[in-house]
Short mmCIF file of C-alpha atoms in Angstrom, two decimals:
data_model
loop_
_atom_site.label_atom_id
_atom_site.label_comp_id
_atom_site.label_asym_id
_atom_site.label_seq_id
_atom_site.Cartn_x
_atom_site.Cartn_y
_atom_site.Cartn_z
CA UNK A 1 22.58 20.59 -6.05
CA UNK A 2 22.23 17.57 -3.69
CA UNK A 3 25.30 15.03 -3.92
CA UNK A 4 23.75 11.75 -5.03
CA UNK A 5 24.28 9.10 -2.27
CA UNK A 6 25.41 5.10 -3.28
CA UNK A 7 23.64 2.24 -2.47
CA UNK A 8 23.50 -1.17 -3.93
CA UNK A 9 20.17 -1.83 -3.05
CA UNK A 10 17.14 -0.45 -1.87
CA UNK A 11 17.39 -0.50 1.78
CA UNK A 12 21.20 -1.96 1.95
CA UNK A 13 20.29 -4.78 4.88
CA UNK A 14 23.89 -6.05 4.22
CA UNK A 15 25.00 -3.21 6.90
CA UNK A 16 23.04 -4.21 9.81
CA UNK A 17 21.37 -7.02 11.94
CA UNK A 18 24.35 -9.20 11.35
CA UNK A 19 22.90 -11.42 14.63
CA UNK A 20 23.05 -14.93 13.70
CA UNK A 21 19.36 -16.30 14.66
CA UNK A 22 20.00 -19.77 16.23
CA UNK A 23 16.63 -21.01 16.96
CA UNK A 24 13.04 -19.45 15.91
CA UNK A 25 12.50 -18.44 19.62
CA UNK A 26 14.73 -15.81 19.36
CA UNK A 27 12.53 -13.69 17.13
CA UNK A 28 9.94 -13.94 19.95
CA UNK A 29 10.91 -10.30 20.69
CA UNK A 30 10.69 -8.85 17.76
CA UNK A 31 7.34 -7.19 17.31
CA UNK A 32 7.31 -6.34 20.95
CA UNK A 33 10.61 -4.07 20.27
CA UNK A 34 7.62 -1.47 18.43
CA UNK A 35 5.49 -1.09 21.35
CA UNK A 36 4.91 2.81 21.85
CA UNK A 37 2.58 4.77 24.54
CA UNK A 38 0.28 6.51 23.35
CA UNK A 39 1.54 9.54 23.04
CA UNK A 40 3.77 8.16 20.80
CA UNK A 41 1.52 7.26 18.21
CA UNK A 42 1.87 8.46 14.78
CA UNK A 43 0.81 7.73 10.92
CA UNK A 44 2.27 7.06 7.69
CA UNK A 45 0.99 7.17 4.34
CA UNK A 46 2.66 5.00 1.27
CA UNK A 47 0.60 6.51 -2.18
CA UNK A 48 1.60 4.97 -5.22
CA UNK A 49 0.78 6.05 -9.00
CA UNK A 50 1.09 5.20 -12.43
CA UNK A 51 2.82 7.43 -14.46
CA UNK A 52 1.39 7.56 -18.04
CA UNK A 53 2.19 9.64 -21.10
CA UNK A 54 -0.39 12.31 -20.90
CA UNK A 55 -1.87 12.11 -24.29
CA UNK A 56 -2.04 8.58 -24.81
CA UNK A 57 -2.26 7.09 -21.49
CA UNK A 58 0.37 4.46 -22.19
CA UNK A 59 2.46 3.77 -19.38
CA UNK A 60 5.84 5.28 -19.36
CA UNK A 61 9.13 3.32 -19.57
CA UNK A 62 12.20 3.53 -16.52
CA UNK A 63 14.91 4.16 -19.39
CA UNK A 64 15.53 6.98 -21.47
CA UNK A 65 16.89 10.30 -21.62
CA UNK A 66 13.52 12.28 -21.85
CA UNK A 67 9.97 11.33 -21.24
CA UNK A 68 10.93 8.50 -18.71
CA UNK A 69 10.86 8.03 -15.31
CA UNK A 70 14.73 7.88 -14.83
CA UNK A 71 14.58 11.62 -16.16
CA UNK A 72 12.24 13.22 -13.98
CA UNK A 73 14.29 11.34 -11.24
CA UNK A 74 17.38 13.05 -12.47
CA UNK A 75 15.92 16.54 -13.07
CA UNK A 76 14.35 15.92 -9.04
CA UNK A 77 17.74 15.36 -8.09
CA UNK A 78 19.40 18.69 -9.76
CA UNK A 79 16.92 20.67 -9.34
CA UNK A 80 14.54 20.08 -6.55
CA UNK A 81 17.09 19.09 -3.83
CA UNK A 82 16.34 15.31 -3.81
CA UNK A 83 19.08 12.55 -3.06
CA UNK A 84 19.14 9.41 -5.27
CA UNK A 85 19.83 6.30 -4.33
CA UNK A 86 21.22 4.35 -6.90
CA UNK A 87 22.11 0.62 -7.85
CA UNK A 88 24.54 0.17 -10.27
CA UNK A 89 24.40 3.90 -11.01
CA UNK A 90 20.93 3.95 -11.94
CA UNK A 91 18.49 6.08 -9.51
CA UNK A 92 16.23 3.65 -7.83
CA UNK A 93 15.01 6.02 -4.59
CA UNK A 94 14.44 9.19 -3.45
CA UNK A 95 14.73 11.13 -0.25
CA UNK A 96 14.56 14.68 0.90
CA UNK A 97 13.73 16.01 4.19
CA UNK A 98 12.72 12.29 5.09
CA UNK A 99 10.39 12.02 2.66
CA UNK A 100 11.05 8.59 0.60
CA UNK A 101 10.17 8.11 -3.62
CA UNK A 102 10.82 4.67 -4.22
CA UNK A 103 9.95 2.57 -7.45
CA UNK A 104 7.70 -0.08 -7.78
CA UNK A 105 8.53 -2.71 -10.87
CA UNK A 106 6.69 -1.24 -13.42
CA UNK A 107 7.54 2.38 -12.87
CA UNK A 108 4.81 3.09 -10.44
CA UNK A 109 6.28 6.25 -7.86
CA UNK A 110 5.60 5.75 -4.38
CA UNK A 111 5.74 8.42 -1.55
CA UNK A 112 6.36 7.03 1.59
CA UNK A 113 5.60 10.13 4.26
CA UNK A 114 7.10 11.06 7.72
CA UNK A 115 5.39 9.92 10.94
CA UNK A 116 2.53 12.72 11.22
CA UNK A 117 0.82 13.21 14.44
CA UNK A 118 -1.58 15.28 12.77
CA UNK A 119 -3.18 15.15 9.61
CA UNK A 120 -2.81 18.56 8.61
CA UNK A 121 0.97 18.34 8.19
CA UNK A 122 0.52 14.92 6.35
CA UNK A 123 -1.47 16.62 3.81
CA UNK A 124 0.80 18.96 3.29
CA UNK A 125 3.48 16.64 2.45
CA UNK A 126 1.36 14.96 0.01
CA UNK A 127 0.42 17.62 -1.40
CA UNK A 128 4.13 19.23 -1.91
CA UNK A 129 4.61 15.99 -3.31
CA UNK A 130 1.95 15.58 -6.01
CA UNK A 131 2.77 19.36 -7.23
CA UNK A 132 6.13 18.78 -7.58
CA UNK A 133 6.24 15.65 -9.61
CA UNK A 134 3.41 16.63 -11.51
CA UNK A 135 5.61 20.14 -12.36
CA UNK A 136 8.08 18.30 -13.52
CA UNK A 137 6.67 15.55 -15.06
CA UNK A 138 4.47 17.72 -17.27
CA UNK A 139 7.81 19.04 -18.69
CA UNK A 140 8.26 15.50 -20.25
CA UNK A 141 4.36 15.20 -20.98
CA UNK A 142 3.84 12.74 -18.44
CA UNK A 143 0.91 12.60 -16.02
CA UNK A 144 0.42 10.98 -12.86
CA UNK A 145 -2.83 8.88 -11.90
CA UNK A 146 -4.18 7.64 -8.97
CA UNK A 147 -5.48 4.46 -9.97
CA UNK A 148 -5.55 1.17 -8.99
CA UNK A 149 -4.61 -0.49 -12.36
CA UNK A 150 -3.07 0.65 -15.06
CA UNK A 151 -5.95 1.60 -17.68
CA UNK A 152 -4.33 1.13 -20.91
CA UNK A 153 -1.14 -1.08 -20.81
CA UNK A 154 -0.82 -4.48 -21.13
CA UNK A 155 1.30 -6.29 -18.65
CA UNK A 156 3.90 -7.13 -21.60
CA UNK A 157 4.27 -3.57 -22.65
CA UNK A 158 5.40 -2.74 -19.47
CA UNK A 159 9.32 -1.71 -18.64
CA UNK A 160 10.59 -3.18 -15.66
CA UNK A 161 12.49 -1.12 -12.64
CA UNK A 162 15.82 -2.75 -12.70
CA UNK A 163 16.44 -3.77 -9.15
CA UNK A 164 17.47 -7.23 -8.59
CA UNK A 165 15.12 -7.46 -6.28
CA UNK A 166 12.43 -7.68 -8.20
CA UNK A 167 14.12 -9.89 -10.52
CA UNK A 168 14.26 -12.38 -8.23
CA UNK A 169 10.71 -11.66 -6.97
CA UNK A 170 9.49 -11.76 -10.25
CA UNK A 171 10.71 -14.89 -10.97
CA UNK A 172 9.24 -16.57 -7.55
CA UNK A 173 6.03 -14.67 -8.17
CA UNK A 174 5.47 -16.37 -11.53
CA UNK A 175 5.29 -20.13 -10.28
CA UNK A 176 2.39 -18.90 -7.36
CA UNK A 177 -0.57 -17.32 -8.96
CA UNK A 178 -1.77 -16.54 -11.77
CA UNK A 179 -1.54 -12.72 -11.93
CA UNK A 180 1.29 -12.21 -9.62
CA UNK A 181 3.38 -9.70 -12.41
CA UNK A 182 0.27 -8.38 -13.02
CA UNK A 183 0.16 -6.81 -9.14
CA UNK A 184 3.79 -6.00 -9.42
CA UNK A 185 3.97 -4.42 -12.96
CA UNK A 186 0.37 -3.24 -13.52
CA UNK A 187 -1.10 -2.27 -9.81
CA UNK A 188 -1.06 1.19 -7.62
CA UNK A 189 -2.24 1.21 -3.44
CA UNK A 190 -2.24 2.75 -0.80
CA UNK A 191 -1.12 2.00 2.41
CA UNK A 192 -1.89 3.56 6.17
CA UNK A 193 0.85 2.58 8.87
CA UNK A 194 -0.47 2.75 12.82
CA UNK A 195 1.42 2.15 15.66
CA UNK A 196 0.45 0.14 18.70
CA UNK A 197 1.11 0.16 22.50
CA UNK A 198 1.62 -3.78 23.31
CA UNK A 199 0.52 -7.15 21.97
CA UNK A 200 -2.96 -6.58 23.34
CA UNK A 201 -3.33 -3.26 21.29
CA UNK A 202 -1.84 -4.45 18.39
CA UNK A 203 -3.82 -7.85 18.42
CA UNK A 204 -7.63 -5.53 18.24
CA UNK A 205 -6.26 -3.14 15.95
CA UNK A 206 -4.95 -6.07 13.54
CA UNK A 207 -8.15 -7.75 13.66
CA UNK A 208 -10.30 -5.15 13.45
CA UNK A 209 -8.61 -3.95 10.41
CA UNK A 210 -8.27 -7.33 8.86
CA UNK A 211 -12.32 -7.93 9.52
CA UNK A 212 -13.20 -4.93 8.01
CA UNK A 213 -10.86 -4.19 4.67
CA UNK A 214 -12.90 -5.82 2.58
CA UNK A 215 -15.25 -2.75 3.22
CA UNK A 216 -12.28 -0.44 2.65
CA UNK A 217 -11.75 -2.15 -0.64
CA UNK A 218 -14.97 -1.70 -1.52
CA UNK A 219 -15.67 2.25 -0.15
CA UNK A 220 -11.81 2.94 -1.97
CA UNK A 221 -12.59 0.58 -5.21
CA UNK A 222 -10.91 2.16 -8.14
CA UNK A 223 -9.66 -0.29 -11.10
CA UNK A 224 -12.83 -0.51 -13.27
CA UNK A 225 -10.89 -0.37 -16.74
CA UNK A 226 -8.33 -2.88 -18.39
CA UNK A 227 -7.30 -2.10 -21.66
CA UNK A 228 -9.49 1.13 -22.66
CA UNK A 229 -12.41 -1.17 -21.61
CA UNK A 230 -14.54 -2.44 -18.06
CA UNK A 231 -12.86 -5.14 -17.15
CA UNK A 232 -16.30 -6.17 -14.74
CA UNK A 233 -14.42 -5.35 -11.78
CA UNK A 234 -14.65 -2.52 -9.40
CA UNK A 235 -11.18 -3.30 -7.95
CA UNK A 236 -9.54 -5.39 -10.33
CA UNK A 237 -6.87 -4.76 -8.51
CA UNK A 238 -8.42 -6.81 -4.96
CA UNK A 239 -9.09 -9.17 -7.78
CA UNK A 240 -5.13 -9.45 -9.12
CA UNK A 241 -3.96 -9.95 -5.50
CA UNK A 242 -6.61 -12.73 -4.50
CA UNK A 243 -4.79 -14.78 -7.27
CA UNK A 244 -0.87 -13.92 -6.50
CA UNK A 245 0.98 -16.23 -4.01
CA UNK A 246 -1.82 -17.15 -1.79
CA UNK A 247 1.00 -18.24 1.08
CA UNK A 248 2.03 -14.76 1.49
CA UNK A 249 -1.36 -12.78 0.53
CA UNK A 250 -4.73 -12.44 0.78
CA UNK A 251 -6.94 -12.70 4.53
CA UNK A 252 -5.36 -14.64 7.29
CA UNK A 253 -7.24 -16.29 9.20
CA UNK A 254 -5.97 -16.18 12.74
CA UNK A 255 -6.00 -12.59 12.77
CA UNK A 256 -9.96 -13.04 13.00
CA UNK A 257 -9.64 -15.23 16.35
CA UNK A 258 -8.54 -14.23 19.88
CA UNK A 259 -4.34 -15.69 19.61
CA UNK A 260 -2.18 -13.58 20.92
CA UNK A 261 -0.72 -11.36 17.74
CA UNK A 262 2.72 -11.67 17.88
CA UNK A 263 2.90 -15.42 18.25
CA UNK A 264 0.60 -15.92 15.93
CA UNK A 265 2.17 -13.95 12.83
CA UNK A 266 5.56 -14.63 13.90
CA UNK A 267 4.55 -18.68 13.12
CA UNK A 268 2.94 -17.99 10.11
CA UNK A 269 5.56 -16.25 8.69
CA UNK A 270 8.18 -18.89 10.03
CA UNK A 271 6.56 -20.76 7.47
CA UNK A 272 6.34 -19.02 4.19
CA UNK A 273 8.57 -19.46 1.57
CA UNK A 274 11.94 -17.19 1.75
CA UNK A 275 12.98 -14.95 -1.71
CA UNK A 276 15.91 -13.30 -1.00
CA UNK A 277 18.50 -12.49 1.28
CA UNK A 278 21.47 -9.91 1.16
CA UNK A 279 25.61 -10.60 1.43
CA UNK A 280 27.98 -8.31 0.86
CA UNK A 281 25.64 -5.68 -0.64
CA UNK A 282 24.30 -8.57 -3.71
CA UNK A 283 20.75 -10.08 -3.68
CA UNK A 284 21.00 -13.76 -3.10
CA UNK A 285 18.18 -16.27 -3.89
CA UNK A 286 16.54 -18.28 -1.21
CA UNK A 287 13.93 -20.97 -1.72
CA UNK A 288 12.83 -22.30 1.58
CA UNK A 289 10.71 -21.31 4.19
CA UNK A 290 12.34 -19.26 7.01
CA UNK A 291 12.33 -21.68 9.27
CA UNK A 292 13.82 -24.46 7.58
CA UNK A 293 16.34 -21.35 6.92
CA UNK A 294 17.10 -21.19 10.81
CA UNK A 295 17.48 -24.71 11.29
CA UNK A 296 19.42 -25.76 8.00
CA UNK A 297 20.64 -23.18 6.53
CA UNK A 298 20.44 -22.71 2.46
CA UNK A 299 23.54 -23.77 0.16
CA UNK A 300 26.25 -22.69 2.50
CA UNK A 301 23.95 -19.12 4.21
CA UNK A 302 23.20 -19.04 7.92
CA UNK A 303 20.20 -16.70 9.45
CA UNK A 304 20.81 -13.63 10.31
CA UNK A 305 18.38 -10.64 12.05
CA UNK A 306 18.79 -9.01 8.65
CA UNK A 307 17.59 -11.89 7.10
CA UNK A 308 14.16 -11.76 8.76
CA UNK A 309 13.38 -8.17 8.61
CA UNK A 310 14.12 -8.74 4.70
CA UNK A 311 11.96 -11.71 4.56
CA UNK A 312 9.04 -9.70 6.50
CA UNK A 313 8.76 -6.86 3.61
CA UNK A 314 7.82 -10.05 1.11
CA UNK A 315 5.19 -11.09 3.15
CA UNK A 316 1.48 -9.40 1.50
CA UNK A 317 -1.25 -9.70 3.44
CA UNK A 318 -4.08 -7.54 3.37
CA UNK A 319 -2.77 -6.78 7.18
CA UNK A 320 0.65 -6.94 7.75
CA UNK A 321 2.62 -6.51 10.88
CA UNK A 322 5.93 -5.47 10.90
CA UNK A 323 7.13 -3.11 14.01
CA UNK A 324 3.65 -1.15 13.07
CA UNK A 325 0.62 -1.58 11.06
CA UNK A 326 0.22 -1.87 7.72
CA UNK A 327 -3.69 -1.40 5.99
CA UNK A 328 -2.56 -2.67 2.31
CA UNK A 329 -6.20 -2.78 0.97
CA UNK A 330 -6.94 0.02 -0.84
CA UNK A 331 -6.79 1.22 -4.61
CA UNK A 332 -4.55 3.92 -5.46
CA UNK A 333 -7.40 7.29 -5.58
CA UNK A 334 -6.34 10.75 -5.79
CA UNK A 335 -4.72 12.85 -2.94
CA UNK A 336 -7.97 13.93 -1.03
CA UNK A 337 -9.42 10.00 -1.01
CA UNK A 338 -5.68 8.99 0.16
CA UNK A 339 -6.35 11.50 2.89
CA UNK A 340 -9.43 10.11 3.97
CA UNK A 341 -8.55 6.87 3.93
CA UNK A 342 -6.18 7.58 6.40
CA UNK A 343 -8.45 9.51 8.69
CA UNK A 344 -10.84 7.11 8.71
CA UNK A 345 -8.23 4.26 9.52
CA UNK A 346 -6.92 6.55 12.14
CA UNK A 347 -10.07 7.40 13.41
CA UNK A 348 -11.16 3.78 14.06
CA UNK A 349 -7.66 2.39 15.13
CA UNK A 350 -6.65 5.43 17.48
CA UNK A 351 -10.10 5.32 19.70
CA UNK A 352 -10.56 2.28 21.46
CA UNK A 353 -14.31 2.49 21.73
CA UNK A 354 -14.33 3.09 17.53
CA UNK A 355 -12.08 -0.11 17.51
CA UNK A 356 -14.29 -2.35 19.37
CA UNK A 357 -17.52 -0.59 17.25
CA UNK A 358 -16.09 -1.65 13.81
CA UNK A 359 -14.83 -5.05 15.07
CA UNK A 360 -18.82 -5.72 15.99
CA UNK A 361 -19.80 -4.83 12.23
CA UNK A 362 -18.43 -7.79 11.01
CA UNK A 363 -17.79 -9.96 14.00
CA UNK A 364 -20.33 -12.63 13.68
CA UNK A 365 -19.75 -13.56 10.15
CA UNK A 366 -18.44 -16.89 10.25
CA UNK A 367 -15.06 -17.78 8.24
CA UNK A 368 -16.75 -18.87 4.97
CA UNK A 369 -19.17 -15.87 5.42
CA UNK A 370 -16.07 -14.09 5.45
CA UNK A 371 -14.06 -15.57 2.15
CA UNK A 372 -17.29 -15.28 0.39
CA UNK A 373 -17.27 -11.56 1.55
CA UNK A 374 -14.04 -10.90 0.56
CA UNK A 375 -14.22 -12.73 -2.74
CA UNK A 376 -17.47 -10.66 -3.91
CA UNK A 377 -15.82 -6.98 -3.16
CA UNK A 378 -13.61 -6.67 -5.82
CA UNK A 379 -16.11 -7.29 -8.71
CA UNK A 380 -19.27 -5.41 -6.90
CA UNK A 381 -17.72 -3.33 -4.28
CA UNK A 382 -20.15 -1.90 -2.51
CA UNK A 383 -22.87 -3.49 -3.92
CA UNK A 384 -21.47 -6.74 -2.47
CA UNK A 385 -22.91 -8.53 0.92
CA UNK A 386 -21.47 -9.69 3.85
CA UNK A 387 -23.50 -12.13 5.37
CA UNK A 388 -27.07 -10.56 3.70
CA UNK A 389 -25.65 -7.30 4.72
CA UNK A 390 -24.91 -4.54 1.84
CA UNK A 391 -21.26 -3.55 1.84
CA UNK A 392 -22.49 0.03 1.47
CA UNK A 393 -24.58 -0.11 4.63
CA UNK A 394 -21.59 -1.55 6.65
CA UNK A 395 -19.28 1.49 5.21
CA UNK A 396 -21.50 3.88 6.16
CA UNK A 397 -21.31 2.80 9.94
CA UNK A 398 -17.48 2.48 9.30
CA UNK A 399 -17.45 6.15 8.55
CA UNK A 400 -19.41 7.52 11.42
CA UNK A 401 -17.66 5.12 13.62
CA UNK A 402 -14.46 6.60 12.40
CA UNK A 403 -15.56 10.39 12.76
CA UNK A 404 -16.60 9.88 16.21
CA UNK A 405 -13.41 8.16 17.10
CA UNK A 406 -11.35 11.02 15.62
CA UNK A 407 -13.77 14.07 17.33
CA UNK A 408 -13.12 11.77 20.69
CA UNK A 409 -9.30 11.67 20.10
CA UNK A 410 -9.41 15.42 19.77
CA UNK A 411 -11.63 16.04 23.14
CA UNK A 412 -8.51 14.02 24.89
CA UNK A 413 -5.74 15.51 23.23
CA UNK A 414 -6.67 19.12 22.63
CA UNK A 415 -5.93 18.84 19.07
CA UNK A 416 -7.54 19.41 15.73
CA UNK A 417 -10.26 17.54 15.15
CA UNK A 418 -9.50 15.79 11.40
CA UNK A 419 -12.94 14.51 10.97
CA UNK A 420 -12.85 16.68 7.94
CA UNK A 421 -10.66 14.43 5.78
CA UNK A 422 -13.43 12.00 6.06
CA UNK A 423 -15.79 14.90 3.56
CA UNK A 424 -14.75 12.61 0.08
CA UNK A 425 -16.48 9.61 1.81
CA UNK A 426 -19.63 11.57 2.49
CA UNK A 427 -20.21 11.95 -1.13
CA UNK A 428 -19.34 8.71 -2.04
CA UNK A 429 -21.83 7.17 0.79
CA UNK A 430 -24.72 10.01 -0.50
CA UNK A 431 -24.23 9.22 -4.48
CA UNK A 432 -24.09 5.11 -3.46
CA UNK A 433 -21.04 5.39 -6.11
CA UNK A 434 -17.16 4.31 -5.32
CA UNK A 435 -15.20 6.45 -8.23
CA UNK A 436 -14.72 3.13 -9.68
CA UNK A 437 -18.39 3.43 -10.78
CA UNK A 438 -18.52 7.36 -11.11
CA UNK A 439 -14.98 6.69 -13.47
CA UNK A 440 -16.80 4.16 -15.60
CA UNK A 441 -20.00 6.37 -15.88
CA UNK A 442 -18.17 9.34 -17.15
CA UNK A 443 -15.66 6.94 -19.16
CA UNK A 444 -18.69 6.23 -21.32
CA UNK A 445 -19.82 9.69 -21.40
CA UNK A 446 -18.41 12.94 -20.89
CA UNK A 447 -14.99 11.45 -21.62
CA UNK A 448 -16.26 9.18 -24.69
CA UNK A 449 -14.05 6.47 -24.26
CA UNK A 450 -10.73 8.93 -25.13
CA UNK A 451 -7.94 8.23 -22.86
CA UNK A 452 -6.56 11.58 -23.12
CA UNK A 453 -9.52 12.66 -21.69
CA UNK A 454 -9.21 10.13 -18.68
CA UNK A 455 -5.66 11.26 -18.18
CA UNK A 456 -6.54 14.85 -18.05
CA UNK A 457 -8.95 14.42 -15.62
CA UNK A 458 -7.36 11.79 -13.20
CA UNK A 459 -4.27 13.91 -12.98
CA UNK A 460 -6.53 16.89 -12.34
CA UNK A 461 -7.89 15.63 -9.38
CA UNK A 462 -4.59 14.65 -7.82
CA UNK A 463 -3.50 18.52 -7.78
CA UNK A 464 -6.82 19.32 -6.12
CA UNK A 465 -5.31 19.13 -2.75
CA UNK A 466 -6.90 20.40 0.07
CA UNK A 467 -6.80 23.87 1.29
CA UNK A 468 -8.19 24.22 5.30
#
């Protein structure tokens, strides 16, 4: 039985980075400090999902004894060798083997993988992971879906997590947005982290990835329903983050010009509003932006290094740059999409020639071209335009871009060539469909509108891992 490990909060900052930060020019290091060669260079995949009860599609509470998230936590823990972490003696995380299950506020599960250097083993992890929770969550007759949004809930039926963090987030988010407890409570992603060698590297890969995730979006759209019914978006969940907190989300627009990276992001996010901080293992609110936080302090607290990398995880950008790269655009899709989504951001991102190729598909759109691009996606996906251009035309260059990059990667390295991870996005690109589209088609058909049905399938396709 693994011996359950206490911590008072999620990541328990309290412990470390005590450095008192004097002046803003002594963060100038900071991103710099995760500059890797390239034979360094690994992945990591975050994959959230709703958990639902399996015959009514509801989504299922934190609390209880049975059927509840805190119980399949518990039974992961004494049977399945996992470690909780707990606040206030309530499991809040995961870990085994370095392999992280962390809760977002409304009970979505989140993996957060190892550093791969090859996809295989990745899958693998993801895959141990989906069978296992879905083993024991079935015991409790819950499912797990990778979706974007949750299909059936309503925001106020939904438990929270409790972790005073996202109390205190909740209660920032709800003055800056209109939907911002929507994205917390009601919203599933995935994210693809990528290292980088230096500030030049990191610069194209964070622009290139910024110019083209509205094409992600669109290729990975997968929120269609709201309430049993189409809610007129493909993502709704692009749509729910366009409207939370636009100082900390959304595009940004010097990552589209030629500033150097680290400068750049390091004064933007100088400037946003603060949250949080941690002292003495307690969550502490903070209302002004970081800098003001260096220079004057906030009712009687002082900066630390802590402080910062805190304030860095409640910054949301579609990009966001932290000691790596984070793509943050995508719905939540079943294992095999989450797969290719990350072998086809690896394969553009990891080849230099595929990196300057996918910047040029989207380079000359001017910066209103650009919102306007990014605004369409989430109702049409890839029937939207970017400048004239169909969004479905620009993903299929993404995709061969990003195969060529990945058989080029192989050539040099004598690896594995992982183009196949990219076969999911084949059919999508053939049918012209995102499974937002092909999930509202058979919503109205072979499932007839019965959420059991939905659930059944969705959860279905998550345990249809791949088997090369």
């Amino acid at each position: 039985m693994a011996q359950d490990a206490t911590l008072s909060t999620d990541l328990d900052r309290d412990r470390a980075g005590q450095e008192p930060i004097h002046h803003p020019e002594e963060l100038s290091g900071w991103f710099a400090v995760g500059n890797k060669p390239r034979e360094r260079w690994g992945t990591g995949l975050e994959y959230e999902r709703l958990g639902v009860f399996t015959g009514s599609g509801q989504a299922i509470p934190y609390a209880g004894e049975s059927r509840s998230l805190r119980a399949i936590l518990e039974e992961l823990v004494r049977s399945h060798g996992w470690t909780a972490w707990r606040e206030e003696g309530r499991p809040i995380a995961l870990s085994r083997d370095d392999t992280w299950l962390t809760l977002e506020p409304g009970s979505q599960a989140e993996m957060s993988s190892r550093i791969h250097f090859n996809l295989v083993s990745m899958r693998d992890e993801l895959c141990d992971f989906v069978s296992v929770l879905s083993q024991v969550s079935a015991a409790h007759g819950i499912s797990w879906l990778g979706l974007g949004l949750q299909p059936f809930t309503a925001l106020d039926a939904i438990q929270w997590v409790p972790k005073t963090r996202y109390r205190l987030m909740s209660a920032h988010l709800q003055g800056a947005g209109g939907h911002g407890l929507d994205m917390m409570k009601r919203t599933a992603g995935i994210q693809v982290n990528l290292d980088y060698s230096d500030e030049a590297d990191a610069g194209a890969k964070f622009r290139t990835l910024m110019g083209i995730s509205p094409v992600i979006t669109a290729l990975f759209a997968n929120s269609p329903l709201d309430d049993g019914r189409p809610n007129g978006f493909m993502s709704s969940r692009a749509a729910i983050w366009q409207d939370t907190d636009p100082a900390r989300c959304g595009l940004l627009r010097f990552a589209l010009d030629d500033r150097p990276l680290f400068s750049a992001y390091l004064e933007y996010a100088l400037d946003v509003p603060m949250m949080f901080v941690m002292r003495d293992g307690g969550w502490l609110e903070v209302r002004v932006p970081f800098r003001n936080f260096i220079r004057d302090g906030y009712q009687g607290l002082t900066a630390r290094m802590a402080d910062w990398d805190l304030h860095l995880t409640t910054l949301f950008p579609d990009v966001r740059l932290k000691r790596f790269i984070e793509a943050r655009c995508a719905d939540s899709a079943d294992a095999s999409l989450a797969m290719a989504q990350v072998a086809l951001i690896q394969g553009i991102l990891y080849d230099s020639k595929a990196t300057r190729q996918a910047w040029e598909l989207v380079s000359r759109l001017t910066w209103e071209e650009f919102q306007a691009f990014h605004l369409d996606v989430p109702r049409r996906g890839l029937h939207a335009e970017a400048g004239g251009r169909p969004v479905l035309s620009l993903a299929a260059e993404l995709v061969a871009i990003a195969r060529e990059g990945l058989g080029r990667t192989a050539a040099a390295t004598g690896t594995a060539d992982d183009g196949l991870f990219l076969a999911p996005l084949d059919i999508i690109l053939r049918d012209g469909e995102s499974p937002a589209r092909r999930l509202l088609r058979l919503w109205e058909n072979s499932m007839a509108n019965d959420p059991a049905r939905l659930v059944q399938h969705l959860a279905q396709l998550n345990l249809e891992c791949y088997k090369c």
